[in-house]
């Protein structure tokens, strides 16, 4: 049962344009969400997070939007840079206590110079 | 500050053998989580340890086990290896277990190949 879904396995964007990565979840008990970036041969690195009590969180070029009613979140990267080319994982956790962090299947972003 | 260290980086084993993977967390982190990454499946949660106690467990067979030592270092063991166990195994540490204010910090993983 995939509770966190990233339906786009890959995305190509021109340098300087906006990259939008999407994520859907099914568990309404999730109360915080995170995005991780992964380069080949390296472990994922934390990028940005958002609490379920917010609908937007911004950190430099990265903004995460949360739509709780639609159980949907998205990561916007503006402007996109070639160094942003990586696999992006959406993750979620919550529901009280110390719950596991559930990851999506990832979206491979390619930023074309 | 040193990051999460996983050893070895690469392993080749044959079916039926067992394997032990090691993870040294960031100093001060008491939570260690293990994930399996395979193509198309994302990161599948194996288990999480906090202060030497298994706090959460994923949906993997009993062949997958782990432990955590008093210095927070963790080991993961897979017995009776199967071809489908070939994957990248990632270890992550955090203060509290991946909460909003305590995100997971990952190592570079151990690539296990079962032949």
Tab-separated table of C-alpha atoms in Angstrom:
chain	number	residue	atom	x	y	z
A	1	UNK	CA	0.000	0.000	0.000
A	2	UNK	CA	1.825	3.070	-1.285
A	3	UNK	CA	0.694	5.833	1.072
A	4	UNK	CA	2.923	8.454	-0.566
A	5	UNK	CA	2.834	8.605	-4.341
A	6	UNK	CA	4.908	10.456	-6.878
A	7	UNK	CA	3.225	9.710	-10.178
A	8	UNK	CA	5.828	11.332	-12.413
A	9	UNK	CA	8.994	9.219	-12.578
A	10	UNK	CA	10.831	11.931	-14.470
A	11	UNK	CA	10.699	15.606	-15.385
A	12	UNK	CA	12.785	17.753	-17.748
A	13	UNK	CA	12.964	21.512	-17.383
A	14	UNK	CA	15.001	24.243	-19.053
A	15	UNK	CA	17.513	26.098	-16.913
A	16	UNK	CA	15.993	29.251	-15.420
A	17	UNK	CA	12.417	27.978	-15.644
A	18	UNK	CA	10.259	26.658	-12.825
A	19	UNK	CA	10.332	22.993	-11.822
A	20	UNK	CA	7.190	21.625	-10.173
A	21	UNK	CA	7.342	18.226	-8.526
A	22	UNK	CA	4.134	16.687	-7.253
A	23	UNK	CA	3.265	14.284	-4.491
A	24	UNK	CA	-0.015	12.747	-3.311
A	25	UNK	CA	-0.712	10.943	-0.065
A	26	UNK	CA	-3.537	8.816	1.238
A	27	UNK	CA	-3.028	8.772	5.001
A	28	UNK	CA	-4.903	11.676	6.587
A	29	UNK	CA	-2.958	11.098	9.809
A	30	UNK	CA	0.252	12.454	8.292
A	31	UNK	CA	1.033	15.750	9.942
A	32	UNK	CA	4.326	16.738	8.441
A	33	UNK	CA	5.923	16.379	5.051
A	34	UNK	CA	9.488	16.581	3.788
A	35	UNK	CA	11.351	16.675	0.504
A	36	UNK	CA	14.718	15.030	-0.008
A	37	UNK	CA	17.128	15.278	-2.917
A	38	UNK	CA	19.355	12.413	-3.992
A	39	UNK	CA	22.372	12.458	-6.286
A	40	UNK	CA	23.733	9.201	-7.743
A	41	UNK	CA	25.997	7.263	-5.383
A	42	UNK	CA	24.985	9.464	-2.439
A	43	UNK	CA	22.335	9.204	0.241
A	44	UNK	CA	19.281	11.496	0.179
A	45	UNK	CA	19.731	14.942	1.715
A	46	UNK	CA	17.005	16.900	3.442
A	47	UNK	CA	15.713	19.828	1.415
A	48	UNK	CA	12.620	21.394	2.951
A	49	UNK	CA	9.681	20.469	5.169
A	50	UNK	CA	6.183	21.642	5.998
A	51	UNK	CA	3.793	21.095	8.869
A	52	UNK	CA	0.182	20.196	8.170
A	53	UNK	CA	-0.923	23.397	9.892
A	54	UNK	CA	0.681	25.430	7.117
A	55	UNK	CA	-0.006	25.591	3.412
A	56	UNK	CA	3.315	27.026	2.252
A	57	UNK	CA	6.941	27.033	3.291
A	58	UNK	CA	9.707	28.799	1.439
A	59	UNK	CA	13.474	28.462	1.585
A	60	UNK	CA	15.382	30.370	-1.042
A	61	UNK	CA	14.618	28.938	-4.458
A	62	UNK	CA	12.548	26.121	-2.962
A	63	UNK	CA	8.891	26.388	-1.964
A	64	UNK	CA	6.637	23.597	-0.786
A	65	UNK	CA	2.869	23.912	-1.043
A	66	UNK	CA	0.426	21.739	0.877
A	67	UNK	CA	-3.232	21.206	-0.017
A	68	UNK	CA	-4.652	19.102	2.806
A	69	UNK	CA	-8.125	18.765	1.355
A	70	UNK	CA	-6.672	17.287	-1.823
A	71	UNK	CA	-3.962	15.366	0.069
A	72	UNK	CA	-1.454	16.877	-2.320
A	73	UNK	CA	1.840	18.675	-1.982
A	74	UNK	CA	4.212	20.133	-4.486
A	75	UNK	CA	7.784	21.384	-4.562
A	76	UNK	CA	8.560	24.430	-6.692
A	77	UNK	CA	12.122	25.258	-7.688
A	78	UNK	CA	12.609	28.725	-9.145
A	79	UNK	CA	14.797	29.324	-11.043
A	80	UNK	CA	15.925	25.801	-11.871
A	81	UNK	CA	19.675	25.224	-12.180
A	82	UNK	CA	21.632	22.329	-13.717
A	83	UNK	CA	22.882	21.427	-10.230
A	84	UNK	CA	19.276	20.714	-9.251
A	85	UNK	CA	19.300	17.646	-11.487
A	86	UNK	CA	18.700	14.776	-9.068
A	87	UNK	CA	16.017	12.421	-7.814
A	88	UNK	CA	13.541	14.107	-5.477
A	89	UNK	CA	11.697	12.106	-2.840
A	90	UNK	CA	8.580	13.229	-1.061
A	91	UNK	CA	8.196	11.888	2.497
A	92	UNK	CA	5.568	12.032	5.214
A	93	UNK	CA	5.113	11.078	8.824
A	94	UNK	CA	2.934	11.731	11.836
A	95	UNK	CA	-0.120	10.397	13.556
A	96	UNK	CA	1.173	10.667	17.059
A	97	UNK	CA	4.171	9.154	18.735
A	98	UNK	CA	7.314	8.434	16.819
A	99	UNK	CA	6.046	7.112	13.531
A	100	UNK	CA	8.131	5.937	10.618
A	101	UNK	CA	8.901	8.294	7.757
A	102	UNK	CA	7.217	7.046	4.570
A	103	UNK	CA	8.818	7.901	1.242
A	104	UNK	CA	7.448	8.142	-2.268
A	105	UNK	CA	9.055	6.445	-5.271
A	106	UNK	CA	10.899	9.564	-6.384
A	107	UNK	CA	10.914	11.893	-9.406
A	108	UNK	CA	14.063	12.278	-11.470
A	109	UNK	CA	14.518	15.927	-12.393
A	110	UNK	CA	16.739	16.913	-15.291
A	111	UNK	CA	17.510	20.594	-15.724
A	112	UNK	CA	18.724	21.268	-19.239
A	113	UNK	CA	21.311	24.063	-19.633
B	1	UNK	CA	30.694	17.237	12.232
B	2	UNK	CA	31.070	13.795	10.638
B	3	UNK	CA	28.078	12.512	8.716
B	4	UNK	CA	26.427	9.116	8.776
B	5	UNK	CA	28.919	6.406	7.841
B	6	UNK	CA	27.882	3.117	6.302
B	7	UNK	CA	30.183	0.185	5.718
B	8	UNK	CA	30.871	-1.506	3.458
B	9	UNK	CA	29.919	0.530	0.389
B	10	UNK	CA	29.583	-2.531	-1.829
B	11	UNK	CA	28.889	-6.183	-1.149
B	12	UNK	CA	28.466	-9.201	-3.394
B	13	UNK	CA	26.939	-12.303	-1.844
B	14	UNK	CA	25.413	-15.527	-3.105
B	15	UNK	CA	21.926	-16.829	-2.415
B	16	UNK	CA	21.542	-18.464	0.957
B	17	UNK	CA	24.344	-16.534	2.610
B	18	UNK	CA	23.861	-13.945	5.303
B	19	UNK	CA	25.159	-10.410	5.482
B	20	UNK	CA	25.705	-7.729	8.124
B	21	UNK	CA	25.704	-4.037	7.316
B	22	UNK	CA	26.990	-1.363	9.660
B	23	UNK	CA	25.954	2.215	10.326
B	24	UNK	CA	27.580	4.887	12.492
B	25	UNK	CA	25.200	7.797	13.112
B	26	UNK	CA	26.017	11.450	13.526
B	27	UNK	CA	27.392	12.136	16.983
B	28	UNK	CA	24.544	12.854	19.405
B	29	UNK	CA	21.863	11.211	17.284
B	30	UNK	CA	20.081	8.417	19.111
B	31	UNK	CA	17.683	7.325	16.359
B	32	UNK	CA	18.816	5.131	13.487
B	33	UNK	CA	16.496	4.064	10.672
B	34	UNK	CA	17.139	1.614	7.851
B	35	UNK	CA	15.642	1.773	4.360
B	36	UNK	CA	15.841	-0.419	1.281
B	37	UNK	CA	15.908	1.291	-2.101
B	38	UNK	CA	15.108	-0.617	-5.263
B	39	UNK	CA	14.280	0.775	-8.730
B	40	UNK	CA	10.657	1.832	-8.933
B	41	UNK	CA	9.952	1.165	-5.255
B	42	UNK	CA	11.422	4.231	-3.644
B	43	UNK	CA	12.687	3.922	-0.111
B	44	UNK	CA	11.031	1.115	1.812
B	45	UNK	CA	11.214	1.396	5.590
B	46	UNK	CA	12.839	-1.537	7.358
B	47	UNK	CA	13.058	-0.530	11.013
B	48	UNK	CA	14.023	2.221	13.421
B	49	UNK	CA	16.006	2.003	16.633
B	50	UNK	CA	16.128	4.530	19.415
B	51	UNK	CA	18.359	4.110	22.454
B	52	UNK	CA	18.934	0.412	21.634
B	53	UNK	CA	15.192	-0.344	21.314
B	54	UNK	CA	13.368	-1.126	18.089
B	55	UNK	CA	10.641	1.494	17.977
B	56	UNK	CA	9.165	0.930	14.525
B	57	UNK	CA	9.209	-1.915	12.043
B	58	UNK	CA	8.305	-2.112	8.370
B	59	UNK	CA	6.732	-4.940	6.408
B	60	UNK	CA	9.791	-7.066	5.762
B	61	UNK	CA	10.213	-10.764	6.547
B	62	UNK	CA	11.960	-11.921	9.673
B	63	UNK	CA	15.137	-12.572	7.669
B	64	UNK	CA	15.775	-8.860	8.082
B	65	UNK	CA	16.852	-7.912	11.572
B	66	UNK	CA	18.793	-5.176	13.261
B	67	UNK	CA	20.191	-3.943	16.486
B	68	UNK	CA	21.593	-0.824	18.036
B	69	UNK	CA	24.456	-0.562	20.457
B	70	UNK	CA	24.882	1.713	23.451
B	71	UNK	CA	26.990	4.119	21.354
B	72	UNK	CA	24.054	4.384	18.887
B	73	UNK	CA	25.888	2.502	16.150
B	74	UNK	CA	23.566	0.089	14.380
B	75	UNK	CA	23.852	-3.093	12.399
B	76	UNK	CA	21.414	-4.695	10.003
B	77	UNK	CA	21.493	-8.396	9.238
B	78	UNK	CA	19.878	-10.286	6.373
B	79	UNK	CA	19.897	-14.055	6.573
B	80	UNK	CA	19.280	-16.598	3.825
B	81	UNK	CA	19.778	-14.061	1.084
B	82	UNK	CA	17.497	-14.089	-1.949
B	83	UNK	CA	18.070	-12.531	-5.372
B	84	UNK	CA	15.352	-9.975	-4.597
B	85	UNK	CA	17.364	-8.643	-1.683
B	86	UNK	CA	19.707	-6.944	-4.129
B	87	UNK	CA	19.273	-3.260	-3.369
B	88	UNK	CA	20.802	-0.131	-1.930
B	89	UNK	CA	20.459	-0.182	1.848
B	90	UNK	CA	20.376	3.239	3.440
B	91	UNK	CA	20.849	4.152	7.046
B	92	UNK	CA	19.609	7.455	8.475
B	93	UNK	CA	20.122	9.052	11.851
B	94	UNK	CA	18.325	11.834	13.674
B	95	UNK	CA	17.816	13.223	17.165
B	96	UNK	CA	14.241	12.061	17.518
B	97	UNK	CA	13.407	9.855	14.544
B	98	UNK	CA	12.678	12.049	11.556
B	99	UNK	CA	10.226	14.544	13.013
B	100	UNK	CA	9.599	17.988	11.548
B	101	UNK	CA	12.397	19.572	13.545
B	102	UNK	CA	14.647	16.537	13.387
B	103	UNK	CA	14.925	15.395	9.768
B	104	UNK	CA	16.704	12.221	8.793
B	105	UNK	CA	20.362	12.418	7.794
B	106	UNK	CA	21.331	9.635	5.413
B	107	UNK	CA	24.550	7.793	4.789
B	108	UNK	CA	25.679	6.979	1.247
B	109	UNK	CA	24.339	3.463	1.514
B	110	UNK	CA	25.575	-0.083	1.028
B	111	UNK	CA	24.997	-1.571	-2.411
B	112	UNK	CA	24.203	-5.267	-1.942
B	113	UNK	CA	24.226	-7.589	-4.923
B	114	UNK	CA	22.996	-11.154	-4.483
B	115	UNK	CA	23.999	-13.627	-7.195
